[in-house]
Coordinates of N, CA and C and ligand atoms in Angstrom, one line a residue:
X1 N 60.4 10.1 5.5 CA 59.4 10.1 6.7 C 60.1 11.0 7.7
X2 N 59.4 11.9 8.0 CA 59.7 12.9 9.4 C 58.2 13.1 10.0
X3 N 58.3 12.5 11.0 CA 57.2 12.6 12.4 C 57.8 13.2 13.7
X4 N 56.9 14.6 13.8 CA 57.6 15.3 14.9 C 56.8 14.9 16.1
X5 N 57.5 14.6 17.4 CA 56.3 14.5 18.4 C 56.2 15.7 19.1
X6 N 55.3 15.9 19.3 CA 54.7 17.2 20.0 C 53.8 16.5 21.4
X7 N 53.3 17.6 22.3 CA 52.9 17.6 23.6 C 51.4 16.9 23.2
X8 N 50.9 17.3 21.8 CA 49.5 17.0 21.6 C 49.8 15.5 20.8
X9 N 50.9 14.8 20.7 CA 51.3 13.6 19.9 C 51.8 13.8 18.8
X10 N 52.3 12.6 18.0 CA 52.7 12.8 17.1 C 52.4 13.7 15.7
X11 N 53.3 14.2 14.8 CA 52.8 14.9 13.6 C 53.2 14.5 12.7
X12 N 53.1 13.8 11.4 CA 53.6 13.3 10.6 C 53.8 14.3 9.1
X13 N 54.9 14.9 9.1 CA 55.2 15.9 8.6 C 55.6 15.5 7.1
X14 N 56.2 14.4 7.1 CA 56.4 13.8 5.4 C 56.0 12.4 5.6
X15 N 55.1 11.8 4.8 CA 54.9 10.7 4.9 C 55.3 9.5 4.1
X16 N 56.4 9.6 3.7 CA 57.1 8.9 2.8 C 57.3 9.8 1.4
X17 N 58.1 10.2 1.2 CA 58.4 11.2 0.1 C 59.8 10.6 -0.5
X18 N 59.3 10.4 -1.7 CA 60.7 9.9 -2.8 C 60.9 10.8 -3.9
X19 N 62.0 11.4 -4.0 CA 62.3 12.4 -4.8 C 63.6 12.5 -5.2
X20 N 63.8 12.4 -6.5 CA 65.2 12.2 -6.9 C 65.7 13.6 -8.1
X21 N 66.4 14.2 -7.5 CA 66.8 15.5 -8.7 C 68.3 15.4 -8.9
X22 N 68.3 15.7 -10.2 CA 69.5 15.6 -11.1 C 70.3 16.9 -10.7
X23 N 71.5 16.8 -10.7 CA 72.2 17.8 -10.6 C 72.0 19.0 -11.8
X24 N 72.0 20.1 -11.6 CA 71.5 21.2 -12.7 C 70.0 21.2 -12.9
X25 N 69.4 20.6 -12.3 CA 68.0 20.9 -12.3 C 67.7 22.2 -11.6
X26 N 66.5 22.7 -11.5 CA 65.7 23.6 -10.8 C 64.4 23.3 -10.5
X27 N 64.2 22.6 -9.2 CA 62.7 22.1 -9.1 C 62.2 23.2 -8.1
X28 N 60.7 23.2 -8.5 CA 60.1 24.0 -7.1 C 59.1 23.2 -6.5
X29 N 59.0 23.3 -5.1 CA 58.1 22.3 -4.6 C 57.1 23.2 -3.9
X30 N 55.8 23.1 -4.4 CA 54.8 23.6 -4.1 C 53.9 23.0 -3.1
X31 N 52.8 23.7 -2.3 CA 51.9 23.1 -1.8 C 51.5 23.9 -0.7
X32 N 50.3 23.6 0.1 CA 49.7 24.7 1.2 C 50.5 24.7 2.1
X33 N 50.5 25.6 3.1 CA 51.3 25.9 4.2 C 50.9 24.6 4.9
X34 N 52.1 24.3 5.7 CA 51.9 22.7 6.4 C 51.9 21.5 5.8
X35 N 52.2 21.7 4.8 CA 52.3 20.3 3.9 C 53.7 19.4 4.0
X36 N 54.5 20.3 4.4 CA 55.9 19.6 4.9 C 57.2 20.0 3.9
X37 N 56.9 21.5 3.2 CA 58.0 21.8 2.3 C 58.9 22.3 3.2
X38 N 59.1 22.9 4.7 CA 60.0 23.4 5.0 C 60.9 22.0 5.6
X39 N 59.9 21.2 6.0 CA 60.5 19.8 6.6 C 61.5 19.1 5.5
X40 N 61.0 19.1 4.3 CA 61.7 18.5 3.0 C 63.2 19.2 3.0
X41 N 63.1 20.5 2.9 CA 64.0 21.5 2.7 C 65.3 21.1 3.4
X42 N 64.9 21.3 4.9 CA 66.0 21.0 5.8 C 66.6 19.6 6.1
X43 N 65.8 18.7 5.7 CA 65.9 17.5 5.5 C 67.2 17.1 4.5
X44 N 66.9 17.9 2.8 CA 67.9 17.8 2.3 C 69.1 18.3 2.4
X45 N 68.9 19.4 3.3 CA 70.5 20.2 3.7 C 71.0 19.9 4.7
X46 N 70.3 18.6 5.2 CA 71.3 18.2 6.4 C 71.1 18.9 7.5
X47 N 70.1 19.7 7.7 CA 69.9 20.6 9.2 C 68.9 19.9 9.9
X48 N 67.8 19.0 9.3 CA 67.0 18.1 10.0 C 67.2 16.5 9.5
X49 N 66.6 15.7 10.5 CA 67.1 14.1 10.1 C 65.5 13.6 9.6
X50 N 65.6 12.8 8.7 CA 64.3 12.2 8.5 C 64.0 11.0 9.8
X51 N 62.7 10.8 10.2 CA 62.4 9.6 11.0 C 63.0 8.3 10.7
X52 N 62.5 8.2 9.3 CA 63.1 6.9 8.5 C 63.3 7.3 7.2
X53 N 64.1 6.4 6.4 CA 64.5 6.6 5.3 C 65.9 7.0 4.8
X54 N 65.9 7.4 3.5 CA 67.6 7.9 3.2 C 67.7 9.1 2.5
X55 N 68.7 9.9 2.7 CA 68.7 11.1 2.2 C 70.3 11.1 1.2
X56 N 70.5 11.0 0.1 CA 71.7 11.0 -0.3 C 72.0 12.5 -1.0
X57 N 72.9 13.4 -1.0 CA 73.2 14.5 -1.6 C 74.5 14.6 -2.1
X58 N 74.6 14.8 -3.5 CA 76.0 14.3 -3.9 C 76.7 13.5 -4.1
X59 N 76.2 12.4 -3.9 CA 76.7 11.0 -3.4 C 76.9 10.8 -1.9
X60 N 76.7 11.7 -1.0 CA 76.9 11.6 0.3 C 75.5 11.2 1.2
X61 N 75.5 10.0 1.7 CA 74.4 9.6 2.6 C 74.2 10.6 3.9
X62 N 73.4 11.2 4.2 CA 73.4 12.0 5.3 C 73.0 11.7 6.6
X63 N 71.9 10.0 6.1 CA 71.8 9.4 7.3 C 72.7 8.9 8.2
X64 N 73.7 8.3 7.4 CA 74.9 7.6 7.8 C 75.9 8.4 8.5
X65 N 76.1 9.5 7.9 CA 77.1 10.5 8.7 C 76.7 10.9 10.3
X66 N 77.6 11.4 11.0 CA 77.8 12.0 12.2 C 77.4 13.4 12.2
X67 N 77.1 14.0 13.4 CA 76.6 15.2 13.5 C 77.8 16.2 12.9
X68 N 78.9 15.8 13.3 CA 80.0 16.8 12.9 C 80.2 17.0 11.4
X69 N 80.2 15.5 10.9 CA 80.5 15.4 9.4 C 79.0 16.1 8.7
X70 N 77.8 16.2 9.2 CA 76.8 16.6 8.5 C 76.9 18.2 8.5
X71 N 77.5 18.8 9.7 CA 77.7 20.1 9.9 C 78.7 20.9 8.8
X72 N 79.6 19.9 8.6 CA 80.7 20.2 7.5 C 79.8 20.2 6.0
X73 N 79.4 19.3 5.9 CA 78.5 19.2 4.5 C 77.6 20.4 4.5
X74 N 76.6 21.0 5.3 CA 76.0 21.8 5.3 C 76.9 22.9 5.0
X75 N 78.1 23.4 5.6 CA 78.9 24.6 5.3 C 79.6 24.5 4.1
X76 N 80.0 23.2 3.6 CA 80.7 23.1 2.5 C 79.9 23.0 1.2
X77 N 78.8 22.3 1.3 CA 77.9 22.0 0.2 C 76.9 22.5 -0.5
X78 N 76.2 23.3 0.7 CA 74.7 23.9 0.7 C 74.5 25.3 0.7
X79 N 73.8 26.0 0.1 CA 73.5 27.5 0.4 C 72.2 27.7 0.7
X80 N 72.0 27.8 2.2 CA 70.4 28.2 2.3 C 70.3 29.5 2.0
X81 N 68.8 29.7 1.7 CA 68.3 31.0 1.6 C 66.8 31.0 2.0
X82 N 66.7 32.1 3.1 CA 65.4 31.6 3.6 C 64.3 33.0 3.5
X83 N 62.9 32.6 4.0 CA 62.1 33.7 3.9 C 62.4 35.1 4.4
X84 N 62.6 34.7 5.8 CA 63.3 35.7 6.5 C 64.8 36.6 6.6
X85 N 65.4 36.1 5.6 CA 66.7 36.3 5.5 C 68.0 36.0 6.4
X86 N 67.8 36.2 7.6 CA 68.4 35.9 8.6 C 69.9 36.3 8.4
X87 N 70.0 37.5 8.3 CA 71.2 38.2 8.2 C 71.2 38.8 9.8
X88 N 72.8 38.7 10.2 CA 73.1 39.1 11.5 C 73.1 40.9 11.4
X89 N 72.2 41.2 12.3 CA 71.8 42.5 12.4 C 73.1 43.6 12.6
X90 N 73.9 43.3 13.4 CA 75.4 44.1 13.6 C 76.4 43.8 13.0
X91 N 76.3 43.1 12.0 CA 77.4 43.1 10.8 C 76.9 43.7 9.9
X92 N 77.8 44.2 9.0 CA 77.7 45.0 7.6 C 77.3 43.9 6.6
X93 N 76.9 44.4 5.4 CA 76.7 43.5 4.5 C 77.5 42.7 3.9
X94 N 79.0 43.1 3.9 CA 79.9 42.5 3.4 C 80.4 41.6 4.4
X95 N 80.4 41.7 5.7 CA 80.7 40.9 7.0 C 79.5 39.6 7.0
X96 N 78.5 40.0 6.7 CA 77.4 39.0 6.7 C 77.6 37.6 5.6
X97 N 78.2 38.3 4.6 CA 78.7 37.4 3.8 C 79.8 36.7 3.7
X98 N 80.9 37.4 4.3 CA 82.0 36.9 4.6 C 81.9 35.7 5.8
X99 N 81.3 36.1 6.6 CA 81.2 35.1 8.2 C 80.7 33.9 7.7
X100 N 80.0 33.5 6.4 CA 79.8 32.5 5.8 C 80.9 31.4 5.4
X101 N 82.3 32.1 5.2 CA 83.2 31.3 4.3 C 83.9 30.5 5.2
X102 N 84.0 29.4 4.7 CA 84.7 28.3 5.2 C 86.0 28.8 5.8
X103 N 86.5 28.2 7.1 CA 87.5 28.7 7.9 C 88.8 28.2 6.7
X104 N 89.7 29.6 6.9 CA 90.7 29.2 6.1 C 91.0 30.1 4.9
X105 N 89.5 30.6 4.4 CA 89.0 31.2 3.1 C 88.7 32.5 3.4
X106 N 88.7 32.9 4.6 CA 88.4 34.2 5.1 C 89.0 35.5 4.1
X107 N 90.2 35.7 3.7 CA 91.0 36.7 3.2 C 90.2 36.6 1.4
X108 N 90.3 35.3 1.0 CA 90.0 35.0 -0.3 C 88.4 35.6 -0.7
X109 N 87.6 35.2 0.6 CA 86.2 35.4 0.7 C 85.7 36.9 0.5
X110 N 86.6 37.9 1.2 CA 86.2 39.1 1.1 C 86.1 39.6 -0.5
X111 N 87.3 39.3 -1.3 CA 87.2 39.5 -2.7 C 86.0 38.6 -3.0
X112 N 85.9 37.6 -3.2 CA 84.6 36.8 -3.5 C 83.3 37.8 -3.1
X113 N 83.4 37.8 -2.0 CA 81.8 38.5 -1.5 C 81.9 39.8 -2.2
X114 N 82.9 40.5 -2.2 CA 82.8 41.5 -3.3 C 82.3 41.5 -4.5
X115 N 82.7 40.8 -5.0 CA 82.2 40.4 -6.4 C 80.9 39.8 -6.7
X116 N 80.4 38.9 -5.7 CA 79.2 38.5 -5.5 C 77.9 39.8 -5.3
X117 N 78.0 40.7 -4.7 CA 77.6 41.9 -4.2 C 77.3 42.7 -5.0
X118 N 78.6 42.8 -5.9 CA 78.5 43.9 -7.0 C 77.6 43.3 -8.2
X119 N 77.5 41.9 -8.5 CA 77.1 41.2 -9.3 C 75.7 41.4 -9.0
X120 N 75.0 41.5 -7.8 CA 73.8 41.6 -7.0 C 73.3 43.0 -6.9
X121 N 74.2 44.0 -7.7 CA 73.9 45.4 -7.8 C 73.9 45.8 -6.4
X122 N 74.8 45.5 -5.3 CA 74.8 46.0 -4.0 C 76.2 46.4 -3.7
X123 N 76.8 47.0 -4.6 CA 78.5 47.4 -4.3 C 78.6 48.7 -3.8
X124 N 77.4 49.4 -3.5 CA 77.4 50.8 -2.9 C 76.7 50.4 -1.3
X125 N 76.5 49.0 -1.1 CA 75.8 48.8 0.3 C 76.7 48.0 1.0
X126 N 78.2 47.8 0.9 CA 78.7 47.0 1.5 C 79.2 47.2 3.0
X127 N 78.9 48.6 3.4 CA 79.1 49.0 4.6 C 78.0 49.3 5.3
X128 N 76.8 48.9 4.8 CA 75.7 49.1 5.3 C 74.9 48.0 6.4
X129 N 73.9 48.2 7.2 CA 74.0 47.1 8.2 C 72.6 46.6 7.5
X130 N 72.0 45.3 7.8 CA 70.8 44.8 7.0 C 69.9 45.8 7.3
X131 N 69.4 46.3 8.3 CA 68.4 47.0 8.7 C 68.1 48.4 7.7
X132 N 69.3 49.0 7.2 CA 69.4 49.9 6.1 C 69.0 49.7 4.9
X133 N 68.7 48.2 4.5 CA 68.6 47.8 3.5 C 67.0 47.6 3.0
X134 N 66.6 47.7 1.7 CA 65.1 47.4 1.6 C 65.2 45.7 1.5
X135 N 63.7 44.9 1.7 CA 64.0 43.5 1.7 C 64.3 42.6 0.4
X136 N 64.3 43.4 -0.6 CA 64.7 42.9 -1.5 C 66.3 42.6 -1.8
X137 N 67.2 43.9 -1.1 CA 68.3 43.9 -1.0 C 69.0 42.7 0.1
X138 N 67.8 42.8 1.0 CA 68.6 42.0 2.1 C 68.5 40.4 1.8
X139 N 67.5 40.4 0.8 CA 67.6 39.0 0.4 C 68.7 38.5 -0.6
X140 N 69.2 39.5 -1.5 CA 70.3 39.4 -2.5 C 71.6 39.1 -1.8
X141 N 71.6 39.9 -0.5 CA 72.8 40.0 0.2 C 73.0 38.1 1.0
X142 N 71.5 37.7 1.2 CA 71.6 36.5 1.7 C 71.8 35.2 0.4
X143 N 71.7 35.7 -0.7 CA 72.0 34.8 -1.7 C 73.6 35.0 -1.7
X144 N 73.7 35.9 -1.8 CA 75.3 36.1 -2.0 C 76.2 35.3 -0.9
X145 N 75.6 35.5 0.3 CA 76.0 34.5 1.3 C 76.2 33.1 1.3
X146 N 75.0 32.7 0.4 CA 74.9 31.1 0.3 C 76.0 30.9 -0.7
X147 N 76.2 31.7 -1.6 CA 77.1 31.5 -2.6 C 78.5 31.5 -2.5
X148 N 78.9 32.1 -1.0 CA 80.4 32.3 -0.9 C 81.3 31.3 -0.8
X149 N 80.7 29.9 -0.5 CA 81.7 28.9 -0.7 C 81.2 27.9 -1.9
X150 N 81.1 28.7 -3.0 CA 81.2 28.0 -4.2 C 80.1 26.9 -4.2
X151 N 79.1 26.8 -3.2 CA 78.2 25.7 -3.2 C 77.4 25.4 -5.0
X152 N 77.3 24.2 -5.2 CA 76.6 23.7 -6.2 C 75.2 23.8 -5.9
X153 N 74.6 23.9 -4.8 CA 73.1 23.5 -4.5 C 72.7 24.5 -3.8
X154 N 71.5 25.1 -4.1 CA 70.9 26.0 -3.3 C 69.7 25.5 -3.0
X155 N 69.1 25.7 -1.5 CA 68.2 25.4 -0.8 C 67.4 26.6 -0.5
X156 N 66.3 26.8 -1.0 CA 65.7 28.2 -0.9 C 64.3 28.1 -0.4
X157 N 63.8 28.7 0.8 CA 62.6 28.2 1.4 C 61.9 29.9 1.2
X158 N 61.1 29.5 0.1 CA 60.3 30.7 0.2 C 60.9 32.1 0.3
X159 N 61.9 32.3 -0.5 CA 62.8 33.2 -0.9 C 62.2 34.7 -1.3
X160 N 61.3 34.2 -1.7 CA 60.4 35.9 -2.4 C 59.0 36.0 -1.5
X161 N 59.0 35.1 -0.4 CA 57.8 35.4 0.4 C 57.4 36.8 0.8
X162 N 58.6 37.3 1.3 CA 58.1 38.6 1.9 C 58.7 40.0 1.0
X163 N 59.0 39.3 -0.4 CA 59.5 40.7 -1.5 C 57.9 40.8 -2.2
X164 N 58.4 42.3 -2.9 CA 57.4 42.8 -3.9 C 57.9 42.2 -5.3
X165 N 56.9 42.3 -6.3 CA 57.0 41.6 -7.5 C 58.3 41.8 -8.1
X166 N 58.6 43.0 -8.0 CA 60.0 43.6 -8.7 C 61.2 42.7 -8.1
X167 N 61.3 42.8 -6.7 CA 62.2 42.2 -5.9 C 62.6 40.5 -6.1
X168 N 61.1 40.2 -6.1 CA 60.8 38.8 -6.3 C 61.5 38.4 -7.6
X169 N 61.2 38.9 -8.9 CA 61.8 38.7 -10.4 C 63.2 38.8 -10.1
X170 N 64.0 39.7 -9.3 CA 65.3 39.6 -9.2 C 65.6 38.5 -8.4
X171 N 65.4 38.4 -7.6 CA 65.8 36.8 -6.8 C 65.5 35.6 -7.7
X172 N 64.7 35.8 -8.4 CA 64.4 34.5 -8.9 C 65.5 34.5 -10.3
X173 N 65.4 35.8 -10.9 CA 66.7 35.7 -11.9 C 67.9 35.2 -11.4
X174 N 68.2 35.6 -10.3 CA 69.7 35.4 -9.7 C 69.8 33.6 -9.7
X175 N 68.4 33.0 -8.9 CA 68.7 31.8 -8.9 C 68.6 30.8 -10.1
X176 N 68.2 31.7 -11.3 CA 67.9 31.1 -12.5 C 69.2 31.0 -13.4
X177 N 70.1 32.1 -13.1 CA 71.5 32.3 -13.4 C 72.5 31.2 -13.0
X178 N 71.9 31.1 -11.4 CA 73.0 29.9 -10.8 C 72.8 28.7 -11.3
X179 N 71.6 28.4 -11.8 CA 71.2 27.2 -12.4 C 71.8 26.8 -14.0
X180 N 72.0 28.3 -14.6 CA 72.4 28.0 -16.1 C 74.1 28.0 -15.7
X181 N 74.5 28.3 -14.9 CA 76.0 27.9 -14.4 C 76.4 26.7 -14.2
X182 N 75.1 26.1 -13.9 CA 75.1 24.6 -13.7 C 74.9 24.4 -12.4
X183 N 74.5 25.1 -11.6 CA 73.9 24.5 -10.0 C 72.5 24.1 -10.1
X184 N 72.4 23.7 -8.8 CA 71.2 23.0 -8.8 C 70.4 23.5 -7.6
X185 N 69.1 23.9 -7.8 CA 68.1 24.7 -7.2 C 67.0 23.8 -6.7
X186 N 66.7 24.0 -5.4 CA 65.4 23.3 -4.9 C 64.7 24.5 -4.1
X187 N 63.9 25.0 -4.7 CA 63.2 26.2 -4.1 C 61.4 25.8 -4.0
X188 N 61.5 26.3 -2.5 CA 60.1 25.9 -2.1 C 59.5 27.2 -2.0
X189 N 58.1 27.2 -2.7 CA 57.4 28.4 -2.5 C 55.9 28.2 -2.9
X190 N 54.8 29.1 -2.7 CA 53.7 28.9 -3.0 C 53.3 29.7 -4.0
X191 N 54.3 30.4 -4.6 CA 53.7 31.4 -5.8 C 54.1 30.9 -7.0
X192 N 52.8 31.1 -7.9 CA 52.9 30.3 -9.2 C 53.9 31.0 -10.0
X193 N 54.2 32.8 -9.7 CA 55.3 33.2 -10.5 C 56.7 32.5 -10.3
X194 N 56.8 32.2 -9.2 CA 58.2 31.5 -8.8 C 58.4 30.2 -9.4
X195 N 57.1 29.4 -9.2 CA 57.3 28.2 -9.8 C 57.4 28.0 -11.2
X196 N 57.4 29.3 -12.0 CA 57.1 29.2 -13.5 C 58.8 29.3 -13.7
X197 N 60.2 29.7 -13.0 CA 61.3 29.2 -13.3 C 61.8 28.0 -13.3
X198 N 61.0 27.4 -12.7 CA 61.4 25.8 -12.3 C 61.4 24.9 -13.7
X199 N 62.3 24.0 -13.8 CA 62.0 23.1 -14.9 C 60.9 21.9 -14.5
X200 N 60.8 21.7 -13.3 CA 59.9 20.7 -13.0 C 59.3 21.2 -11.9
X201 N 57.9 21.0 -11.8 CA 57.1 21.4 -10.6 C 57.1 19.7 -9.8
X202 N 57.2 20.2 -8.5 CA 56.9 19.0 -7.4 C 56.1 19.7 -6.5
X203 N 54.6 18.8 -6.4 CA 53.6 19.3 -5.5 C 53.6 18.2 -4.2
X204 N 53.5 19.0 -3.1 CA 53.3 18.2 -1.7 C 51.9 18.7 -1.2
X205 N 51.1 17.7 -0.8 CA 50.1 18.0 0.0 C 50.1 16.9 1.3
X206 N 49.9 17.5 2.3 CA 49.7 16.5 3.8 C 51.0 15.7 3.8
X207 N 52.1 16.1 3.3 CA 53.3 15.1 3.7 C 53.4 14.1 2.5
X208 N 52.9 14.3 1.4 CA 53.0 13.2 0.4 C 52.9 14.2 -0.9
X209 N 53.6 13.4 -2.0 CA 54.2 14.0 -3.4 C 53.1 13.8 -4.0
X210 N 52.5 14.9 -4.7 CA 51.1 14.7 -5.6 C 51.7 14.6 -7.2
X211 N 52.8 15.3 -7.3 CA 53.1 15.1 -9.0 C 54.7 15.1 -8.8
X212 N 55.2 14.3 -9.7 CA 56.9 14.5 -9.4 C 57.1 14.1 -10.9
X213 N 57.1 14.9 -11.9 CA 57.3 14.5 -13.3 C 58.6 14.6 -13.6
X214 N 59.2 13.9 -14.3 CA 60.8 13.9 -14.6 C 60.7 14.8 -15.6
X215 N 62.0 15.6 -15.6 CA 62.4 16.8 -16.4 C 63.7 17.3 -16.5
X216 N 64.5 17.7 -17.3 CA 65.8 17.9 -17.2 C 65.8 19.5 -17.0
X217 N 67.0 19.8 -17.1 CA 67.5 21.4 -16.6 C 67.2 22.3 -17.8
X218 N 66.0 23.3 -17.6 CA 65.8 24.4 -18.1 C 66.4 25.5 -17.8
X219 N 66.6 26.5 -18.6 CA 67.2 27.6 -18.5 C 66.3 28.8 -19.1
X220 N 65.6 29.3 -18.3 CA 64.8 30.7 -18.3 C 66.1 31.6 -18.4
X221 N 65.5 32.8 -19.5 CA 66.6 34.1 -19.6 C 66.9 34.8 -18.6
X222 N 67.9 35.4 -18.1 CA 68.0 36.3 -16.9 C 69.5 36.6 -16.9
X223 N 69.8 37.0 -16.0 CA 71.2 37.4 -15.6 C 72.0 36.3 -15.2
X224 N 73.2 36.3 -15.4 CA 74.2 35.1 -14.9 C 74.6 35.4 -13.4
X225 N 74.6 34.3 -12.7 CA 75.4 34.2 -11.5 C 76.1 32.9 -11.6
X226 N 75.9 32.4 -10.7 CA 76.5 30.8 -10.7 C 77.5 30.6 -9.5
X227 N 77.7 29.1 -9.7 CA 78.9 28.4 -8.8 C 80.1 28.6 -9.3
X228 N 80.3 29.0 -10.4 CA 81.9 29.0 -11.1 C 82.5 30.2 -10.5
Ligands
LIG1 P1 55.4 24.0 5.3 O1 56.8 24.5 5.3 O2 55.0 23.3 4.0 O3 54.6 25.0 5.9 P2 56.4 22.6 7.4 O4 57.3 21.6 7.0 O5 57.1 23.7 8.4 O6 55.4 22.9 6.5 O7 55.5 21.4 8.6 C1 54.8 20.6 8.2 C2 53.8 20.0 9.4 O8 54.9 19.5 10.5 C3 53.2 20.9 10.0 O9 52.2 20.6 10.4 C4 53.9 21.5 11.1 O10 53.0 22.2 12.3 C5 54.4 20.3 11.5 N1 55.9 20.9 12.4 C6 57.0 21.6 11.5 N2 58.0 21.8 12.5 C7 57.6 20.9 13.6 C8 58.2 21.0 15.0 N3 59.6 21.6 14.9 N4 57.6 20.6 15.7 C9 56.6 20.1 15.6 N5 55.6 19.7 14.7 C10 56.3 20.7 13.3
LIG2 MG1 57.4 26.1 5.4

């Protein structure tokens, strides 16, 4: 449950959502604007806290953690991808990716960053600034950044919401490849096209789960990426 306190009173963003995601699943959370999708994702990723309830990710209880442990959890365990990319405009493409590397791994991160960017067809863009890229390219940089620490979990909040059909497809193929290599994907979207990549649809409405069919990992065809 997540209730936001606002000047106009409490807003119940999540009204008691119970969701189990198995490692290796690709789950698409859909629902109308304002139904609580982003709130759910930030809570799973340790960016936000529930008002009540439990959140366990990879065996770690996020509610029981202190803020420092939660920050470490986010850095080490979660790859976030956002609709608006959130790249740093004054850094180059490669610098954006490497900047997310854990302390002490910066040297090897440059090499891994290059490899990821090459895999995402960006090897000739390493020194470009985000403003010099197409939106699809920017999102691929953001995914490389999300993967720099070899996370096993990607949380993607409408990652194709600002992309044309072709760029969306490329992003979804990357997420599918990540899953095929053993990663877990929690994708928030309101696009049918995007949800089609998921093994399991989850529908939220007014902060409540509408459907939560159980299902195992599925692997649509596509390019290979992954946590390995
Ligand atoms: P979605 O991502 O599905 O559009 P959100 O999780 O962003 O939904 O929001 C769910 C509800 O919570 C909405 O009614 C929204 O207005 C409200 N909300 C989201 N964030 C905040 C906040 N920081 N403060 C107050 N209300 C919020
Ligand atoms: Mg949202």
